[in-house]
Structures are given as C-alpha cells and as structure tokens.
Amino acid sequence: MVPRSRLYPLIVLHGAACLILLAVVWGAILAGLYIHRAYHLRTSQALAVTLADATAQHMTAALTDIDKTSQALRRAYLRDPANFDRFLRDTDAPQVIFPTFQVSVINAAGFLAYSSGQPVTAPVDLRDRLHYRYHLTSATDDLYISRVVIGRVSNTQSLQFTRKIIDDAGIFKGVIVLSVAHDYFVQFLRSVAIPPDGLVALIGSDGWLRARVNSLDTGVNSVPPSLFETPLQDAPFLDAKRPAAGLYDMPASLEGVQRIGAYQRLAVYPLTVLVMLSREEVNAVSRDILGPFLGGGLLLSGILILGTLLGLRLILKREAAITAMAQREAQLRDLANNDVLTGIANRRYFIDRASVEIARSLRHRRPLALAMLDLDHFKRINDHYGHAGGDAVLQEVVRRIRARLRREDLIGRLGGEEFAILLPETEIEGALTALDLIRLLIAESPFLLPDGQQVQVTVSIGVADLKTEAGYAPEDLDQLMKRADEALYAAKRGGRNRVILDVGPSPFTPHPAKPNPLG
C-alpha cells in the first residue's frame, strides 16, 4: 500500500501531467482550427480577387467596344444627320455585337431627335435625364454610363452609354445615346463561376448599382427593384483615394447573407466589379472538420495511442484539403490566362507567350509564323442568330482550328471575333498550308447552332513570318502582329475567305563604314 504521504504527490503529479497533456492537446486542436480557418479564408479571398480581376478585364473590353461605337455613331451623325438612319442600317456601319441595343439622338434643347427603335412623331422631353444634364454642363468629352433606366421609347430596362455631340466650332449639338439592354449585363455577370450563394455586381463610382447576380438567382426579375433605388454608401471602393483593388466585407444583404470578397475598379470607366462569397459557405469547411478535431481531442484525453492515430488521420485529411486548395489555385490561374468563352489563351497570356517564342526564334535563328484570323460578316451572325448563336459559332471555330494545330502551336482570342495563331518552328510554306487547311475546315461544312439552325461561316487570315536571316533588322511582337494584321485587311479587301501572306519588311542595309584617315 502506498503511504498517504507519497500518494498525494503521485496524484498531484499525475493530475498535473494530465492537465499538461490536455492543455497541449486542446491547444494544438484550437491552433489547428485557427490555422485551417485562416488558410481557407485567404484562399477564398484569393478566389474573389482573381474572379474580380478577370471580370473587370472582360467588362473593360466590352465597354471599350461600346465607347468606340458611340464615337463612330457621333461622327456619322455630325457628318450627315439626314442619312443617319441609313448609316445605321448599312451592314458595314460600326455596330455593337449585343443582342439588344437602341441608338437615339437628343438635340441641344433636350428633346428626342432620332430613335432607331421607332420614328419620332411627337416631342419627347429628355431634359430631366441625368446623362443630358451631365453633357450639357460638362467641359469634358467622355463616356457617361447611366443608372438602370426605363427607356421612354423602348419602355425596357437598359443602361445608356452617351457622349456629347459637338461640332468643329465646339458648339454643343446634343447627345448620342446607345442603350444596351440591362439583361445583357446580367447575363455577362452570370457567366462568372461564383461559388454557391456568392454574388457578383457592377457598381458605378456614384454608388448606384448597374447589375447584380446572385448564384441562386433564377432570372433578371429575381433582383429586388429596391436595389436600384438607393445608392451604396461608405464602401471603400467608392473612395478614389483608396487602392483600385482590394478586399471588402459586406454587411447582411437583403437575403440576410453576410459576404466577404474583393473589388476591382475599372481603369478607364467609372465602374467597379464586386465579387462576394458567402461567409457561411467560407466557414462551412471549418465547421466540417470541427467534429474530427474534437473527437480527436476527446480520444487523446483518454487514450494517447488512439489520439496519436487520430492525429495522423487528421494530418492526412489536412493534406488532402491542402491538395484540393492547390488544385483550386491552379484552376484560378487557368481562369486568369484563358478566355472565358472559348477556353483558349486570352489576349494577355497570348502576348506573353508569343513574346517569349519570338525572342527564342531570334536568338536561335529559328523559323516562326504568326497569323491573324477574323470571322467574315460576324456581325450579321450576331444580328440574325443572337448572342447565344454568335457564342456557339466562336466556340465551334476554335474547335475546328485546334483540330489542325500541333501541341506546340498557340491560339489566342484577342477580342470579339479576332484570333491570333502562333506557329513556332514553322517555315512560311508550311504555315500557309496549315492555315489554308484551317480555312477550308471552317468553310467546308455549316455550323449547327444550339436551336438546330445551320449557318455557313468563313474566315479571312493574314500571316507574316519572322525574319531571322542576316540582313533583316530584328522584329518584336508588335511589328509582327502589325504585318499579319495588314495581310488580314488585304484578305478582307480581296473578297474574304482567303489566306494572304504579308510580303515582309525590306532587308536592312547598314551604312558603309567610313574610311579611316589614319590608314
């Protein structure tokens, strides 16, 4: 029998050891939960940042097309107002490739002077429109993007893109208005792959919402109208002094959902892309592993061996979670480098890769060819078959092009219906043969659209080869693309559905050395 004088110290010692072990076990459990939650939070925020950046790039490209169109329409109206309607209906006139749009002209007095939707038979007073008042008083000539409005002629919900009309003398003549259906921007945002209960929105620098999509929304009308009636306030992305991109915690929304995410202001236009993830969904992963962590703690408190085995199990589970996170990060990198619609390289990634290949070809004097490819009369396809039909045509064109390319070749979408193809280690004769096979493959059989209709598609291709021989000044990517682009325009002018080779730069002849007077 152990003496009582020795029993008390043993009890205290074993009790202290047990408390120390429990403290270590539960301290490790709480630290693991904290680290895992913090890691998952950072990964989720990185996902929101990547999605916001990619969406902002694509939105900027779309708005640039709209702005170029508005300026082209303004020039046409100033040049010949009487034949402006005829200009709009001309197939070669610049148009925006959206499913629904309307062109209007407001005269200097603030009344509707022209509408492509229907003839102007009665006075329509538009002096109260914010875009008219803005251009009337503004000293700058810039693109104004309206709030979501109901058109007084079309009676549809739209965003209006406007520029002031001024003559050569600088006199204000009115406002050119390009109305794009609000549904187009909703569908644009709906293409962003946000997680469950996530949200992506387009907000103006004035705090007014332009478009918003929740991953659970079923349609345009599922957005509460009150969201377009009150501007957002006190958000960091509305402060021009703040960074153009950052993280943002959104308070509970109308759906009662708290969200975290990221914002990205557009560099040129007064709009911000907001990508938000549900805090509940972000925390769900931490709650999913709470049970195993607690179970492991209870087992470790009673039986250290079983606790050790459980710890190994949790480590393996954590490694699996880290692997899954790494796979998600790889998917995010693909999203940043690839075109959302076609899955091929986007403009930025294509330029980066092509610049590296051109430098390698020049360094090792290896052949290389670059082609610019453009769909013929793609505007007619969009006008006749709609936005979905045009997207289906672009995807099928990419599929047929890939069928004729090698693994080392690179195809990228530069914007709209314009593509670029890089052919490393390829002499110009082989490049012309491969590109003509691509042209034939696209033109030889009609494209089947999702609604069952068929459409015949042809492409024009301009190609230029990199001059690596002695006697030629070294070229960069911009010069090579310019030559291929000029060949593409020659193909268009020559009747389309053809491959044209750029003749290339003239050989570089260095100045003769001056004689040395000293002999």
Short mmCIF file of C-alpha atoms in Angstrom, two decimals, residues 14-480:
data_model
loop_
_atom_site.label_atom_id
_atom_site.label_comp_id
_atom_site.label_asym_id
_atom_site.label_seq_id
_atom_site.Cartn_x
_atom_site.Cartn_y
_atom_site.Cartn_z
CA HIS A 14 -0.36 12.54 -12.49
CA GLY A 15 -3.04 15.22 -12.28
CA ALA A 16 -0.55 17.87 -13.38
CA ALA A 17 0.70 15.62 -16.22
CA CYS A 18 -2.89 15.01 -17.31
CA LEU A 19 -3.65 18.73 -17.25
CA ILE A 20 -0.47 19.43 -19.23
CA LEU A 21 -1.36 16.78 -21.80
CA LEU A 22 -4.91 18.11 -22.05
CA ALA A 23 -3.58 21.64 -22.44
CA VAL A 24 -1.18 20.53 -25.19
CA VAL A 25 -3.86 18.50 -26.98
CA TRP A 26 -6.54 21.16 -26.83
CA GLY A 27 -4.04 23.92 -27.55
CA ALA A 28 -2.96 22.04 -30.69
CA ILE A 29 -6.59 21.47 -31.68
CA LEU A 30 -7.53 25.13 -31.31
CA ALA A 31 -4.38 26.23 -33.14
CA GLY A 32 -5.11 23.80 -36.00
CA LEU A 33 -8.67 25.06 -36.31
CA TYR A 34 -7.46 28.65 -36.34
CA ILE A 35 -4.76 27.96 -38.96
CA HIS A 36 -7.13 25.96 -41.17
CA ARG A 37 -9.81 28.61 -40.97
CA ALA A 38 -7.32 31.40 -41.71
CA TYR A 39 -5.89 29.46 -44.66
CA HIS A 40 -9.30 28.76 -46.13
CA LEU A 41 -10.26 32.41 -45.65
CA ARG A 42 -7.15 33.57 -47.53
CA THR A 43 -7.80 31.05 -50.31
CA SER A 44 -11.41 32.21 -50.64
CA GLN A 45 -10.29 35.84 -50.76
CA ALA A 46 -7.73 34.95 -53.44
CA LEU A 47 -10.52 33.33 -55.45
CA ALA A 48 -12.63 36.50 -55.17
CA VAL A 49 -9.66 38.69 -56.21
CA THR A 50 -8.95 36.54 -59.27
CA LEU A 51 -12.60 36.46 -60.36
CA ALA A 52 -12.95 40.24 -59.87
CA ASP A 53 -9.80 40.93 -61.91
CA ALA A 54 -10.82 38.60 -64.76
CA THR A 55 -14.36 40.00 -64.84
CA ALA A 56 -13.05 43.59 -64.82
CA GLN A 57 -10.81 42.85 -67.81
CA HIS A 58 -13.65 41.38 -69.85
CA MET A 59 -16.01 44.19 -68.82
CA THR A 60 -13.43 46.80 -69.84
CA ALA A 61 -13.12 45.17 -73.26
CA ALA A 62 -16.91 45.20 -73.71
CA LEU A 63 -17.21 48.85 -72.64
CA THR A 64 -14.37 49.83 -74.95
CA ASP A 65 -16.31 48.33 -77.86
CA ILE A 66 -19.39 50.30 -76.79
CA ASP A 67 -17.42 53.54 -76.47
CA LYS A 68 -15.80 53.13 -79.89
CA THR A 69 -19.24 52.52 -81.37
CA SER A 70 -20.72 55.60 -79.71
CA GLN A 71 -17.91 57.76 -81.12
CA ALA A 72 -18.35 56.27 -84.58
CA LEU A 73 -22.09 56.97 -84.43
CA ARG A 74 -21.44 60.53 -83.30
CA ARG A 75 -19.11 61.16 -86.24
CA ALA A 76 -21.67 59.72 -88.63
CA TYR A 77 -24.43 61.90 -87.22
CA LEU A 78 -22.32 65.07 -87.40
CA ARG A 79 -21.30 64.23 -90.95
CA ASP A 80 -24.81 63.65 -92.32
CA PRO A 81 -27.75 63.85 -89.87
CA ALA A 82 -30.30 63.37 -92.64
CA ASN A 83 -28.89 59.97 -93.62
CA PHE A 84 -28.05 58.81 -90.10
CA ASP A 85 -30.76 56.14 -90.16
CA ARG A 86 -29.41 54.79 -93.44
CA PHE A 87 -25.93 54.71 -91.93
CA LEU A 88 -27.19 52.59 -89.03
CA ARG A 89 -28.77 50.07 -91.35
CA ASP A 90 -25.66 49.80 -93.52
CA THR A 91 -24.08 46.40 -92.98
CA ASP A 92 -20.61 47.96 -92.95
CA ALA A 93 -21.52 50.55 -90.35
CA PRO A 94 -19.94 50.05 -86.89
CA GLN A 95 -22.35 48.23 -84.58
CA VAL A 96 -22.14 46.75 -81.12
CA ILE A 97 -22.45 42.99 -81.06
CA PHE A 98 -25.08 42.80 -78.35
CA PRO A 99 -28.45 41.05 -78.53
CA THR A 100 -30.44 44.20 -77.83
CA PHE A 101 -29.45 47.81 -78.36
CA GLN A 102 -31.01 51.07 -79.49
CA VAL A 103 -29.48 54.27 -80.81
CA SER A 104 -31.01 57.66 -80.01
CA VAL A 105 -30.06 61.28 -80.53
CA ILE A 106 -31.07 64.09 -78.16
CA ASN A 107 -30.90 67.56 -79.66
CA ALA A 108 -29.32 70.53 -77.95
CA ALA A 109 -32.67 71.59 -76.49
CA GLY A 110 -33.12 68.25 -74.72
CA PHE A 111 -35.75 66.66 -76.97
CA LEU A 112 -35.54 63.36 -78.79
CA ALA A 113 -34.38 63.97 -82.36
CA TYR A 114 -33.90 60.40 -83.53
CA SER A 115 -34.57 56.85 -82.31
CA SER A 116 -33.66 53.62 -84.05
CA GLY A 117 -36.49 51.91 -82.17
CA GLN A 118 -39.35 53.79 -83.81
CA PRO A 119 -39.94 57.06 -85.70
CA VAL A 120 -40.15 60.21 -83.61
CA THR A 121 -43.70 61.51 -84.25
CA ALA A 122 -44.27 63.53 -81.08
CA PRO A 123 -41.99 65.60 -78.82
CA VAL A 124 -40.24 63.54 -76.16
CA ASP A 125 -38.75 65.69 -73.41
CA LEU A 126 -35.50 64.26 -72.10
CA ARG A 127 -34.17 67.31 -70.32
CA ASP A 128 -34.53 65.59 -66.96
CA ARG A 129 -32.27 62.70 -67.95
CA LEU A 130 -29.04 62.74 -65.95
CA HIS A 131 -26.89 61.99 -68.99
CA TYR A 132 -28.31 65.00 -70.90
CA ARG A 133 -27.73 67.34 -67.95
CA TYR A 134 -24.23 65.94 -67.45
CA HIS A 135 -23.14 66.54 -71.04
CA LEU A 136 -24.86 69.94 -71.17
CA THR A 137 -22.74 71.25 -68.30
CA SER A 138 -19.58 69.12 -68.54
CA ALA A 139 -16.46 70.63 -70.04
CA THR A 140 -15.04 67.20 -70.87
CA ASP A 141 -15.83 64.84 -73.72
CA ASP A 142 -16.13 61.44 -72.07
CA LEU A 143 -18.39 58.40 -72.00
CA TYR A 144 -21.25 58.69 -69.50
CA ILE A 145 -22.76 55.46 -68.16
CA SER A 146 -26.27 55.91 -66.83
CA ARG A 147 -28.02 54.14 -64.00
CA VAL A 148 -30.53 51.43 -64.83
CA VAL A 149 -33.38 53.32 -66.53
CA ILE A 150 -36.63 52.59 -68.33
CA GLY A 151 -36.45 53.86 -71.90
CA ARG A 152 -39.21 56.32 -72.77
CA VAL A 153 -39.36 55.00 -76.31
CA SER A 154 -38.43 51.34 -75.85
CA ASN A 155 -40.06 51.02 -72.40
CA THR A 156 -37.38 48.46 -71.49
CA GLN A 157 -34.80 48.36 -68.72
CA SER A 158 -31.40 49.37 -70.05
CA LEU A 159 -28.07 51.08 -69.39
CA GLN A 160 -27.46 54.13 -71.56
CA PHE A 161 -23.97 54.97 -72.84
CA THR A 162 -23.74 58.57 -74.03
CA ARG A 163 -21.35 61.11 -75.46
CA LYS A 164 -21.92 64.77 -76.18
CA ILE A 165 -22.23 65.91 -79.79
CA ILE A 166 -20.11 68.99 -80.55
CA ASP A 167 -19.35 70.49 -83.93
CA ASP A 168 -15.99 71.70 -85.20
CA ALA A 169 -16.59 75.07 -83.57
CA GLY A 170 -17.06 73.41 -80.20
CA ILE A 171 -20.79 74.16 -80.04
CA PHE A 172 -22.96 71.69 -78.12
CA LYS A 173 -25.35 69.98 -80.56
CA GLY A 174 -26.88 67.33 -78.33
CA VAL A 175 -26.17 63.83 -77.06
CA ILE A 176 -25.70 60.49 -78.83
CA VAL A 177 -27.27 57.66 -76.78
CA LEU A 178 -26.53 53.96 -77.10
CA SER A 179 -28.98 51.95 -74.95
CA VAL A 180 -27.91 48.39 -74.16
CA ALA A 181 -30.43 46.05 -72.57
CA HIS A 182 -29.83 45.59 -68.85
CA ASP A 183 -30.30 41.85 -69.36
CA TYR A 184 -27.06 41.75 -71.37
CA PHE A 185 -25.01 42.83 -68.36
CA VAL A 186 -26.90 40.42 -66.11
CA GLN A 187 -26.06 37.56 -68.46
CA PHE A 188 -22.46 38.82 -68.63
CA LEU A 189 -22.15 38.59 -64.85
CA ARG A 190 -23.97 35.27 -64.79
CA SER A 191 -21.08 33.76 -66.78
CA VAL A 192 -18.74 34.30 -63.80
CA ALA A 193 -18.25 30.99 -61.96
CA ILE A 194 -19.05 32.12 -58.43
CA PRO A 195 -19.46 29.55 -55.61
CA PRO A 196 -22.87 28.79 -54.00
CA ASP A 197 -24.66 31.83 -52.58
CA GLY A 198 -21.93 34.06 -54.00
CA LEU A 199 -22.62 37.41 -55.61
CA VAL A 200 -21.09 39.42 -58.46
CA ALA A 201 -22.11 43.02 -59.09
CA LEU A 202 -21.26 46.02 -61.26
CA ILE A 203 -21.41 49.30 -59.31
CA GLY A 204 -20.79 52.84 -60.50
CA SER A 205 -18.42 55.26 -58.80
CA ASP A 206 -21.57 57.13 -57.76
CA GLY A 207 -22.62 54.14 -55.64
CA TRP A 208 -25.54 53.17 -57.88
CA LEU A 209 -25.89 49.52 -58.80
CA ARG A 210 -25.72 48.76 -62.55
CA ALA A 211 -26.13 44.98 -62.48
CA ARG A 212 -26.12 42.23 -59.88
CA VAL A 213 -26.25 38.42 -59.97
CA ASN A 214 -26.60 36.03 -57.06
CA SER A 215 -25.58 32.43 -57.78
CA LEU A 216 -29.05 31.37 -56.63
CA ASP A 217 -30.93 33.86 -58.80
CA THR A 218 -33.22 32.27 -61.36
CA GLY A 219 -33.67 35.27 -63.64
CA VAL A 220 -33.41 39.02 -64.07
CA ASN A 221 -36.63 39.70 -62.16
CA SER A 222 -35.28 37.92 -59.09
CA VAL A 223 -33.24 41.06 -58.31
CA PRO A 224 -35.27 43.23 -55.88
CA PRO A 225 -36.16 46.55 -57.60
CA SER A 226 -35.25 48.43 -54.41
CA LEU A 227 -31.56 47.69 -55.10
CA PHE A 228 -31.70 50.17 -57.99
CA GLU A 229 -33.41 52.88 -55.94
CA THR A 230 -30.76 53.63 -53.31
CA PRO A 231 -27.03 54.19 -53.84
CA LEU A 232 -24.42 52.30 -51.83
CA GLN A 233 -22.54 54.44 -49.33
CA ASP A 234 -19.37 54.25 -47.24
CA ALA A 235 -17.86 51.42 -49.30
CA PRO A 236 -14.04 51.52 -49.67
CA PHE A 237 -14.14 51.08 -53.45
CA LEU A 238 -16.18 54.32 -53.78
CA ASP A 239 -13.26 56.31 -52.36
CA ALA A 240 -10.99 57.31 -55.25
CA LYS A 241 -8.10 57.69 -52.77
CA ARG A 242 -8.24 54.00 -51.90
CA PRO A 243 -6.40 51.36 -53.98
CA ALA A 244 -8.10 50.31 -57.22
CA ALA A 245 -8.39 46.71 -55.96
CA GLY A 246 -8.87 45.24 -52.52
CA LEU A 247 -10.87 43.10 -50.13
CA TYR A 248 -14.32 44.02 -48.88
CA ASP A 249 -16.63 42.76 -46.12
CA MET A 250 -20.28 43.26 -47.00
CA PRO A 251 -22.87 43.57 -44.20
CA ALA A 252 -26.01 41.45 -44.30
CA SER A 253 -27.77 41.92 -47.66
CA LEU A 254 -31.47 41.77 -48.50
CA GLU A 255 -31.24 37.97 -48.44
CA GLY A 256 -29.81 38.10 -44.91
CA VAL A 257 -26.43 36.79 -46.12
CA GLN A 258 -23.13 38.16 -44.84
CA ARG A 259 -20.43 38.10 -47.51
CA ILE A 260 -16.71 38.63 -47.92
CA GLY A 261 -14.93 39.22 -51.18
CA ALA A 262 -12.99 41.57 -53.37
CA TYR A 263 -13.47 44.60 -55.60
CA GLN A 264 -11.69 45.75 -58.75
CA ARG A 265 -12.19 49.23 -60.18
CA LEU A 266 -12.05 49.50 -63.96
CA ALA A 267 -9.03 51.51 -65.07
CA VAL A 268 -10.83 53.60 -67.71
CA TYR A 269 -14.52 53.63 -66.81
CA PRO A 270 -16.21 54.75 -63.55
CA LEU A 271 -17.36 51.25 -62.61
CA THR A 272 -16.29 48.66 -60.04
CA VAL A 273 -16.64 44.88 -60.21
CA LEU A 274 -17.59 43.33 -56.88
CA VAL A 275 -17.22 39.56 -56.29
CA MET A 276 -18.56 38.37 -52.93
CA LEU A 277 -18.57 34.92 -51.32
CA SER A 278 -20.93 33.80 -48.59
CA ARG A 279 -19.23 33.93 -45.19
CA GLU A 280 -21.42 30.99 -44.20
CA GLU A 281 -20.01 28.94 -47.09
CA VAL A 282 -16.43 30.01 -46.28
CA ASN A 283 -16.85 28.94 -42.65
CA ALA A 284 -18.60 25.70 -43.59
CA VAL A 285 -15.28 23.97 -44.33
CA SER A 286 -14.03 24.82 -40.83
CA ARG A 287 -17.25 23.51 -39.28
CA ASP A 288 -16.95 20.30 -41.32
CA ILE A 289 -13.65 19.43 -39.66
CA LEU A 290 -14.73 20.57 -36.18
CA GLY A 291 -16.15 17.15 -35.31
CA PRO A 292 -13.00 15.18 -36.19
CA PHE A 293 -10.83 17.68 -34.31
CA LEU A 294 -12.99 17.50 -31.18
CA GLY A 295 -13.27 13.73 -31.43
CA GLY A 296 -9.53 13.51 -31.65
CA GLY A 297 -9.19 15.71 -28.59
CA LEU A 298 -11.54 13.51 -26.56
CA LEU A 299 -9.74 10.35 -27.62
CA LEU A 300 -6.34 11.86 -26.86
CA SER A 301 -7.60 12.87 -23.44
CA GLY A 302 -8.42 9.22 -22.62
CA ILE A 303 -6.09 7.08 -24.71
CA LEU A 304 -2.93 8.69 -26.08
CA ILE A 305 -2.27 5.92 -28.59
CA LEU A 306 -5.67 6.28 -30.22
CA GLY A 307 -5.16 10.02 -30.06
CA THR A 308 -1.88 9.69 -31.96
CA LEU A 309 -3.54 7.59 -34.66
CA LEU A 310 -6.38 10.09 -34.91
CA GLY A 311 -3.83 12.88 -35.20
CA LEU A 312 -2.24 11.11 -38.14
CA ARG A 313 -5.69 10.76 -39.71
CA LEU A 314 -6.32 14.48 -39.30
CA ILE A 315 -2.92 15.30 -40.80
CA LEU A 316 -3.75 13.20 -43.83
CA LYS A 317 -7.13 14.89 -44.09
CA ARG A 318 -5.48 18.28 -43.87
CA GLU A 319 -3.01 17.32 -46.60
CA ALA A 320 -5.97 16.32 -48.78
CA ALA A 321 -7.58 19.69 -48.08
CA ILE A 322 -4.33 21.49 -48.98
CA THR A 323 -4.11 19.45 -52.20
CA ALA A 324 -7.69 20.43 -53.04
CA MET A 325 -6.80 24.08 -52.37
CA ALA A 326 -3.76 23.76 -54.66
CA GLN A 327 -5.98 22.35 -57.41
CA ARG A 328 -8.39 25.25 -56.97
CA GLU A 329 -5.49 27.72 -57.20
CA ALA A 330 -4.41 26.03 -60.45
CA GLN A 331 -7.95 26.45 -61.76
CA LEU A 332 -7.78 30.14 -60.82
CA ARG A 333 -4.54 30.51 -62.78
CA ASP A 334 -6.24 28.91 -65.79
CA LEU A 335 -9.11 31.39 -65.41
CA ALA A 336 -6.67 34.31 -65.41
CA ASN A 337 -4.87 33.01 -68.55
CA ASN A 338 -7.76 31.64 -70.61
CA ASP A 339 -10.64 33.21 -72.49
CA VAL A 340 -13.89 32.56 -70.59
CA LEU A 341 -15.99 31.74 -73.66
CA THR A 342 -13.65 29.60 -75.78
CA GLY A 343 -11.15 28.24 -73.27
CA ILE A 344 -8.12 29.29 -75.33
CA ALA A 345 -5.44 31.81 -74.33
CA ASN A 346 -6.72 35.30 -73.64
CA ARG A 347 -5.03 38.39 -75.11
CA ARG A 348 -2.68 38.98 -72.20
CA TYR A 349 -1.45 35.39 -71.96
CA PHE A 350 -1.07 35.08 -75.75
CA ILE A 351 1.07 38.22 -75.91
CA ASP A 352 3.27 36.99 -73.03
CA ARG A 353 3.83 33.55 -74.63
CA ALA A 354 4.29 34.92 -78.14
CA SER A 355 6.90 37.46 -76.97
CA VAL A 356 8.94 34.66 -75.38
CA GLU A 357 8.72 32.50 -78.53
CA ILE A 358 9.75 35.37 -80.82
CA ALA A 359 12.76 36.15 -78.63
CA ARG A 360 13.78 32.48 -78.72
CA SER A 361 13.39 32.29 -82.51
CA LEU A 362 15.51 35.43 -83.00
CA ARG A 363 18.18 34.17 -80.62
CA HIS A 364 18.50 30.76 -82.29
CA ARG A 365 17.53 31.94 -85.81
CA ARG A 366 14.62 29.52 -85.99
CA PRO A 367 11.55 29.99 -88.25
CA LEU A 368 8.27 31.25 -86.83
CA ALA A 369 4.97 32.42 -88.30
CA LEU A 370 2.09 34.42 -86.83
CA ALA A 371 -1.42 34.62 -88.26
CA MET A 372 -4.34 36.95 -87.55
CA LEU A 373 -7.74 35.34 -88.16
CA ASP A 374 -11.08 37.14 -88.30
CA LEU A 375 -14.59 35.78 -88.94
CA ASP A 376 -16.26 37.17 -92.07
CA HIS A 377 -19.53 39.09 -91.52
CA PHE A 378 -19.72 38.01 -87.88
CA LYS A 379 -21.97 40.96 -87.10
CA ARG A 380 -24.64 39.50 -89.38
CA ILE A 381 -24.48 36.23 -87.44
CA ASN A 382 -24.97 38.06 -84.15
CA ASP A 383 -27.78 40.17 -85.55
CA HIS A 384 -29.62 37.19 -87.07
CA TYR A 385 -28.98 34.40 -84.55
CA GLY A 386 -28.49 36.42 -81.37
CA HIS A 387 -25.74 36.46 -78.78
CA ALA A 388 -26.05 32.73 -77.98
CA GLY A 389 -25.72 31.83 -81.65
CA GLY A 390 -22.66 34.03 -82.04
CA ASP A 391 -21.03 32.45 -78.97
CA ALA A 392 -21.73 28.95 -80.35
CA VAL A 393 -20.09 29.92 -83.67
CA LEU A 394 -16.97 31.24 -81.88
CA GLN A 395 -16.67 28.03 -79.84
CA GLU A 396 -17.02 25.81 -82.94
CA VAL A 397 -14.47 27.91 -84.86
CA VAL A 398 -11.97 27.37 -82.04
CA ARG A 399 -12.70 23.63 -82.02
CA ARG A 400 -12.02 23.34 -85.77
CA ILE A 401 -8.85 25.43 -85.54
CA ARG A 402 -7.49 23.27 -82.72
CA ALA A 403 -8.11 20.16 -84.81
CA ARG A 404 -5.45 21.38 -87.27
CA LEU A 405 -2.85 22.74 -84.83
CA ARG A 406 0.12 20.99 -83.24
CA ARG A 407 0.65 20.78 -79.50
CA GLU A 408 3.38 23.44 -79.63
CA ASP A 409 1.21 25.90 -81.59
CA LEU A 410 -0.68 28.61 -79.67
CA ILE A 411 -4.08 30.13 -80.41
CA GLY A 412 -5.44 33.16 -78.57
CA ARG A 413 -8.58 35.26 -78.68
CA LEU A 414 -7.65 38.92 -78.98
CA GLY A 415 -11.23 40.16 -78.68
CA GLY A 416 -14.60 39.73 -80.32
CA GLU A 417 -14.23 37.51 -83.39
CA GLU A 418 -10.49 38.17 -83.84
CA PHE A 419 -7.96 35.40 -83.13
CA ALA A 420 -4.19 35.04 -83.38
CA ILE A 421 -2.25 31.85 -84.10
CA LEU A 422 1.45 31.40 -83.34
CA LEU A 423 3.31 28.68 -85.26
CA PRO A 424 6.83 28.17 -83.82
CA GLU A 425 9.45 26.21 -85.76
CA THR A 426 7.38 26.63 -88.94
CA GLU A 427 8.62 27.81 -92.34
CA ILE A 428 6.24 30.10 -94.19
CA GLU A 429 5.34 27.44 -96.79
CA GLY A 430 4.23 25.04 -94.06
CA ALA A 431 2.36 27.84 -92.27
CA LEU A 432 0.43 28.76 -95.41
CA THR A 433 -0.52 25.12 -95.96
CA ALA A 434 -1.70 24.65 -92.36
CA LEU A 435 -3.67 27.91 -92.32
CA ASP A 436 -5.37 27.17 -95.62
CA LEU A 437 -6.43 23.77 -94.23
CA ILE A 438 -7.93 25.61 -91.26
CA ARG A 439 -9.78 27.96 -93.60
CA LEU A 440 -11.16 25.03 -95.62
CA LEU A 441 -12.16 23.10 -92.48
CA ILE A 442 -14.22 26.07 -91.28
CA ALA A 443 -15.81 26.82 -94.65
CA GLU A 444 -16.48 23.30 -95.95
CA SER A 445 -19.41 22.41 -93.66
CA PRO A 446 -22.07 24.58 -91.97
CA PHE A 447 -22.15 25.19 -88.21
CA LEU A 448 -25.02 23.67 -86.20
CA LEU A 449 -26.40 26.16 -83.65
CA PRO A 450 -27.99 25.19 -80.30
CA ASP A 451 -31.50 25.85 -81.66
CA GLY A 452 -30.95 23.47 -84.59
CA GLN A 453 -30.33 26.14 -87.24
CA GLN A 454 -27.31 25.98 -89.54
CA VAL A 455 -25.06 28.82 -90.58
CA GLN A 456 -22.22 28.95 -93.11
CA VAL A 457 -19.06 30.56 -91.72
CA THR A 458 -15.88 31.68 -93.45
CA VAL A 459 -12.73 33.33 -92.15
CA SER A 460 -10.06 35.64 -93.50
CA ILE A 461 -6.46 35.05 -92.45
CA GLY A 462 -3.39 37.23 -92.65
CA VAL A 463 0.02 35.68 -91.99
CA ALA A 464 3.54 37.01 -91.52
CA ASP A 465 6.79 35.13 -90.92
CA LEU A 466 9.55 36.28 -88.60
CA LYS A 467 12.66 37.32 -90.50
CA THR A 468 15.62 35.72 -88.72
CA GLU A 469 18.10 35.73 -91.59
CA ALA A 470 21.07 38.01 -91.69
CA GLY A 471 20.31 41.34 -93.31
CA TYR A 472 16.98 41.96 -91.54
CA ALA A 473 16.52 44.21 -88.55
CA PRO A 474 15.11 42.21 -85.59
CA GLU A 475 11.33 42.49 -85.11
CA ASP A 476 9.24 42.41 -81.95
CA LEU A 477 5.72 41.04 -81.44
CA ASP A 478 4.02 44.38 -82.20
CA GLN A 479 5.72 44.65 -85.59
CA LEU A 480 4.93 41.03 -86.49
#
